[in-house]
Structure formats: structure tokens, C-alpha cells
XYZ file of C-alpha atoms in Angstrom:
333
model
C 49.966 3.806 -59.796
C 51.384 0.438 -60.895
C 48.805 0.108 -63.660
C 49.441 3.653 -64.810
C 53.163 2.996 -65.098
C 52.695 -0.334 -66.895
C 50.086 0.936 -69.356
C 51.159 4.517 -69.942
C 49.738 4.725 -73.466
C 46.339 3.524 -72.282
C 46.261 6.107 -69.502
C 47.427 8.822 -71.889
C 44.384 8.048 -74.024
C 41.784 7.812 -71.266
C 43.209 10.158 -68.639
C 42.069 9.897 -65.034
C 38.374 10.181 -65.815
C 37.609 6.924 -64.036
C 39.425 7.677 -60.781
C 36.535 9.894 -59.766
C 36.720 11.649 -56.411
C 34.344 10.836 -53.571
C 33.377 14.111 -51.862
C 30.874 12.660 -49.391
C 33.179 13.227 -46.418
C 32.574 16.991 -46.573
C 34.854 19.874 -45.646
C 36.928 20.610 -42.590
C 38.579 23.970 -41.805
C 42.220 23.565 -40.726
C 43.772 26.848 -39.598
C 46.737 28.596 -41.156
C 49.295 30.142 -38.761
C 48.032 33.728 -39.068
C 45.158 35.859 -40.308
C 46.389 37.534 -43.468
C 45.523 37.665 -47.157
C 46.596 34.225 -48.364
C 47.083 34.439 -52.114
C 47.927 31.025 -53.540
C 48.484 27.377 -52.599
C 50.338 24.558 -54.387
C 51.177 20.895 -53.765
C 54.430 19.078 -54.480
C 56.686 16.388 -53.041
C 54.261 15.563 -50.230
C 53.839 19.183 -49.109
C 51.125 21.788 -49.371
C 52.592 25.297 -49.391
C 50.610 28.536 -49.166
C 51.850 32.084 -49.654
C 50.307 35.400 -48.654
C 50.274 38.580 -50.723
C 52.547 40.168 -48.112
C 55.221 37.471 -48.307
C 54.347 35.014 -45.528
C 54.302 31.293 -46.195
C 52.847 28.242 -44.496
C 53.560 24.536 -44.920
C 51.579 21.353 -44.327
C 53.233 17.921 -44.389
C 50.116 15.989 -43.316
C 47.863 16.495 -46.336
C 46.584 19.890 -45.253
C 45.330 18.736 -41.847
C 47.639 21.101 -39.944
C 49.816 24.039 -40.964
C 53.112 25.428 -39.709
C 54.846 28.757 -40.255
C 57.081 28.743 -43.312
C 59.810 31.155 -44.336
C 59.394 34.757 -45.452
C 59.529 35.648 -49.129
C 61.402 38.734 -50.398
C 59.549 42.059 -50.349
C 56.783 42.175 -52.931
C 53.071 41.705 -53.534
C 52.893 37.967 -54.107
C 50.226 36.634 -56.404
C 50.670 33.062 -57.617
C 52.446 29.824 -56.692
C 53.246 26.729 -58.775
C 55.225 23.519 -58.259
C 57.462 21.709 -60.744
C 60.992 20.391 -61.249
C 61.336 19.950 -57.486
C 60.640 23.635 -56.754
C 57.842 25.843 -55.523
C 57.950 29.023 -57.615
C 56.136 32.196 -56.519
C 55.634 35.323 -58.635
C 54.706 38.848 -57.568
C 52.923 41.863 -58.970
C 54.226 45.369 -58.443
C 57.607 46.808 -59.405
C 59.693 43.708 -58.644
C 61.714 41.951 -61.347
C 62.121 38.702 -59.491
C 60.403 35.526 -58.331
C 61.090 33.332 -55.289
C 61.810 29.608 -55.170
C 61.797 27.019 -52.410
C 62.135 23.261 -52.150
C 60.217 23.044 -48.873
C 58.311 26.288 -48.234
C 60.708 27.163 -45.432
C 63.739 28.615 -47.199
C 63.003 31.011 -50.059
C 65.550 32.287 -52.588
C 65.089 35.361 -54.767
C 65.584 34.762 -58.518
C 65.943 37.368 -61.245
C 63.072 37.764 -63.724
C 63.205 39.605 -67.082
C 60.719 42.277 -65.964
C 58.121 43.011 -63.291
C 54.371 42.762 -62.646
C 53.911 38.983 -62.818
C 50.438 37.706 -61.982
C 50.452 33.988 -62.915
C 52.821 31.044 -63.239
C 52.309 27.400 -64.221
C 54.445 24.316 -64.848
C 54.180 21.787 -67.662
C 56.205 19.985 -70.326
C 59.403 20.530 -68.349
C 59.153 24.311 -68.037
C 57.651 27.105 -66.009
C 55.782 29.873 -67.816
C 54.996 33.170 -66.096
C 52.765 35.909 -67.437
C 51.944 39.462 -66.496
C 51.089 42.832 -67.977
C 51.464 42.011 -71.703
C 54.657 40.088 -70.934
C 55.744 36.499 -70.405
C 58.834 34.578 -69.359
C 59.837 30.935 -69.201
C 62.299 28.793 -67.282
C 63.377 25.166 -67.492
C 64.328 24.978 -63.833
C 62.514 27.856 -62.070
C 65.865 29.529 -61.397
C 67.097 31.000 -64.688
C 64.449 32.893 -66.660
C 64.247 34.000 -70.297
C 62.036 36.706 -71.771
C 59.040 35.196 -73.542
C 56.743 36.617 -76.169
C 54.207 39.414 -75.946
C 50.781 38.176 -74.895
C 49.025 40.926 -76.802
C 46.957 42.229 -73.908
C 47.699 44.297 -70.818
C 45.944 43.030 -67.692
C 46.553 43.302 -63.979
C 45.527 39.707 -63.359
C 45.587 36.380 -65.194
C 44.668 32.781 -64.374
C 46.563 29.986 -66.101
C 46.351 26.200 -66.519
C 48.458 23.595 -68.318
C 47.183 20.624 -70.297
C 47.385 18.860 -73.668
C 50.878 20.304 -74.175
C 49.660 23.909 -73.913
C 49.519 26.729 -71.358
C 46.128 28.480 -71.453
C 45.283 31.731 -69.669
C 42.376 34.119 -69.261
C 42.083 37.655 -67.966
C 40.866 37.566 -64.365
C 40.457 41.275 -63.724
C 36.652 41.278 -63.496
C 36.098 42.984 -66.853
C 34.054 41.450 -69.689
C 36.198 40.137 -72.526
C 36.171 37.600 -75.354
C 39.796 36.438 -75.484
C 41.840 33.522 -74.184
C 45.618 33.261 -74.568
C 47.706 30.158 -75.105
C 51.264 29.067 -75.776
C 53.229 25.865 -76.222
C 56.497 27.256 -74.932
C 56.034 30.754 -73.461
C 57.492 32.301 -76.617
C 54.682 32.364 -79.181
C 51.226 33.297 -77.884
C 47.892 32.818 -79.644
C 44.783 34.856 -78.874
C 41.558 32.843 -79.226
C 37.978 34.075 -79.291
C 35.718 32.932 -76.468
C 32.034 32.206 -77.202
C 30.666 35.264 -75.383
C 31.708 38.475 -73.686
C 31.676 38.085 -69.920
C 33.966 38.392 -66.924
C 35.917 35.164 -67.321
C 37.393 34.334 -63.925
C 39.241 31.029 -63.962
C 40.455 28.160 -66.154
C 41.343 24.521 -65.437
C 42.294 21.392 -67.385
C 41.067 17.849 -66.804
C 39.554 14.790 -68.495
C 41.071 15.882 -71.788
C 39.738 19.431 -72.086
C 40.094 22.981 -70.809
C 37.163 24.513 -68.972
C 36.756 28.255 -68.398
C 34.174 29.803 -66.066
C 32.857 33.338 -65.698
C 32.192 35.394 -62.583
C 29.451 37.490 -64.144
C 26.242 38.173 -62.242
C 23.258 36.107 -63.320
C 25.058 32.816 -63.756
C 28.434 31.136 -64.230
C 28.893 30.703 -67.975
C 31.176 27.919 -69.188
C 33.422 27.600 -72.228
C 35.147 24.360 -73.210
C 38.117 23.623 -75.488
C 39.878 20.373 -76.344
C 42.974 22.082 -77.718
C 43.095 25.402 -75.838
C 42.554 27.446 -79.009
C 39.022 26.647 -80.213
C 36.256 27.347 -77.703
C 32.597 26.395 -77.454
C 29.878 27.560 -75.112
C 28.974 24.824 -72.633
C 26.018 26.074 -70.610
C 26.402 27.158 -66.999
C 27.862 25.778 -63.792
C 24.867 26.938 -61.753
C 23.000 30.051 -60.771
C 25.789 31.547 -58.639
C 28.730 33.642 -59.743
C 31.870 31.498 -59.747
C 35.329 32.740 -58.820
C 37.322 29.523 -59.250
C 37.242 26.312 -61.256
C 39.708 23.560 -60.364
C 40.144 19.911 -61.353
C 40.983 16.869 -59.246
C 40.462 13.126 -59.616
C 37.972 13.195 -62.448
C 35.878 16.115 -61.182
C 35.728 19.858 -61.768
C 35.032 21.985 -58.694
C 33.206 25.315 -59.091
C 33.504 27.646 -56.110
C 31.061 30.574 -55.847
C 32.028 34.175 -55.198
C 30.000 34.146 -51.992
C 27.953 31.787 -49.888
C 28.608 28.122 -49.226
C 27.116 26.222 -52.183
C 29.756 24.981 -54.585
C 29.207 22.752 -57.616
C 30.953 19.574 -58.716
C 30.939 18.403 -62.316
C 31.475 14.821 -63.406
C 32.274 14.037 -67.002
C 30.326 14.722 -69.131
C 28.684 17.894 -67.750
C 26.838 16.252 -64.878
C 26.485 18.699 -61.973
C 25.836 18.207 -58.282
C 25.965 20.637 -55.360
C 28.602 20.596 -52.631
C 28.426 22.522 -49.360
C 31.662 24.208 -48.340
C 32.503 26.705 -45.581
C 30.914 30.101 -46.126
C 33.381 32.588 -47.575
C 33.833 35.704 -49.674
C 35.442 33.945 -52.616
C 38.195 31.408 -53.019
C 41.561 32.557 -54.338
C 43.325 29.278 -55.060
C 43.153 25.495 -54.732
C 45.669 22.641 -54.735
C 45.336 18.871 -54.866
C 47.597 16.110 -53.601
C 47.748 13.111 -51.306
C 44.072 12.400 -51.921
C 42.854 15.741 -50.558
C 41.953 19.189 -51.886
C 42.812 22.440 -50.124
C 41.069 25.746 -50.937
C 42.226 29.162 -49.745
C 39.375 31.407 -48.581
C 39.249 35.082 -49.453
C 40.036 37.861 -46.976
C 42.234 37.904 -43.904
C 40.903 34.627 -42.541
C 43.313 32.029 -41.182
C 41.090 29.125 -42.244
C 41.388 26.801 -45.222
C 38.707 24.535 -46.650
C 39.919 20.924 -46.893
C 38.143 17.873 -48.288
C 39.174 14.223 -48.527
C 38.716 13.134 -52.138
C 39.019 9.418 -51.610
C 36.401 9.033 -48.890
C 38.172 6.139 -47.195
C 37.903 3.833 -50.216
C 40.258 0.840 -50.083
C 41.095 -1.347 -53.049
C 41.318 -4.926 -51.735
C 42.108 -6.854 -54.876
C 41.053 -10.524 -55.041
C 43.229 -13.380 -56.245
C 43.550 -13.081 -60.009
C 43.111 -15.960 -62.431
C 44.482 -15.680 -65.984
C 41.664 -15.635 -68.514
C 43.594 -16.237 -71.747
C 46.666 -18.123 -73.054
C 48.790 -14.969 -72.761
C 48.431 -15.105 -68.970
C 46.720 -11.702 -68.800
C 44.420 -10.834 -65.917
C 41.955 -7.976 -65.843
C 40.599 -6.050 -62.870
C 37.872 -3.450 -62.885
C 37.923 -1.207 -59.795
C 34.661 0.607 -59.064
């Protein structure tokens, strides 16, 4: 953290590709407070917060190791949760023209949205962007919302990621398609052509590029983009259908639609298998405090949690300047 603050331009150029996660510790299954359909999880300000589609919430202050009952959200079918600007922001599908915000996952406040049927929200570049059925909205604080531009496509479900100054989304409704959607500000949207027609399921950003994965039978196709607008085919993540791709600490995680064999990808495109708890498919993942938390599909009360740092400690030796400018260099492996 000190090095990142002192050499911000260097880190902006190289990203976090060299702080690669250690997943050798394997998964545990901490329990959520109740068995319900948990829809989305996010991390912020030392807290993991999960929401259910029916409006329940749960909070963990110990890196996902244990979970407590949170506050109830307003009536709605809740879909997606994001953290930014000190707030957790949840959006809902169905005929509700509002979102809900919370600083701690315990007290939730209803906020007015420009329209209804929101299925995704993300935070980046100092703003939230929400998207839904051929509609979008943006907010600088998560509280006051402004109507955004037309996406150009009506869909009941989207997945969205932020990176490289751009919000990028894909349809996640299980139907084959060839389009991705992106915006810098939530106002002007660009439709981009994907390299093949398949059921694109999820998108994530890390190590300087966007990665999109399909949930089509016969293999998890990949598409990659460095700018969020121009896409290339990038092989496959494995033989299983994949419902979720997520990024943390230099690695992409690919979670299958069923079974217990996930995949992990190191840069560049080096795959290894990872055993996780058996499940239907994973809805959402969040990363923080050195751990990753995955929500499992269905009415289960279990999460899948993995320690990304594997107990690694950086015990730095005494440093001796190596040049007249009194600069010292450390390489941490």
C-alpha cells in the first residue's frame, strides 16, 4: 500500500498483475443467517454485505468468516449490489422506481430512480451507473439519480464491470447474442460486436483488460477487450459452462454453472483448476480484506469463501542504498 501510494504512476501502468492471489488454502462455507435466494454481494469499508432477491440483507465484519442479520430493504425484487462513495447501493427489477442505499448494511434508505426494472449497477470514476430494460441512470453520490441514455437493447438481465475509465455490460439472460454495451458516463452508450454468437453470461475487468465469458453448453467461450469496445476471441475457460467470471489480486476466477470444478486464470491466459463447494451456479462474488466471497445459487444459506493471501507475510530485510540518489529496491515474490 505504501509503495502504491508513493509510485502511483508506476502502478497505474502495471496494475496489480504481480500481487497474484494464492488460492492453495481452499474454500470454507460460512453460513448466512437464513436460507433464501441471495442475489448479490459487495465489499466496502471493511464490510461484506449480501442482499437477497426478497429484500433481506446480511453483514460480515470479519472478512466473510461469519455473517449477521442486516436490515430489510424496501419492497422489491432485488438484483444487484455495488459499493462506492461510502455507500452500498442496491437496485431492483420489477415495477419499482427506486434503489436502496446503506452505509453499513443495517439501515437501508429508499432513493428515487428515474424509472423501474433495474438489473445492474456499478461504481467507477466517481459515479454510479445503473442499467435495465433499455434504460440507464447515473448518480455521483448514490442518492440523487439522473436519467441516462438509451442502451439500445431491451433485456431482463445485465452484468456490468468498470475498468479503464469505462462501464462495460453484457446481456445475461441466457440467450445467444453478439453485442456488448459500454459507456464512459452513463449518458452515451456504444454497442460493440462480440466475436461470436453465444450466451454471454458475465464480464470482469483486471490486469488491464475486460474479459467476457459465455454460459453456452459445450464450453465457456472467452472474449477479451483492452478498451471495452473492440473485442477478440480468446479461446475457452474450460470444458464446463461458466456462469460467473470475477477478478481479484491478479487472477480471474471462472465459476461453472454446476459441479465443483472452477478455473483460475493467471495472466496471460494460463489456466488451472480450483475445487469449490458443489452448487447450482454462483450469482455474485466480492473481494476485500484478502478474501473472496461467492454467493451460491438457490435457497442455500452457505457462501463459498477463500483466503487469497494464503498466510503470506512480507518480512522486509534491512535495505542498503544502491546508488548515489539513496534509492533502495525490493522485489517481493
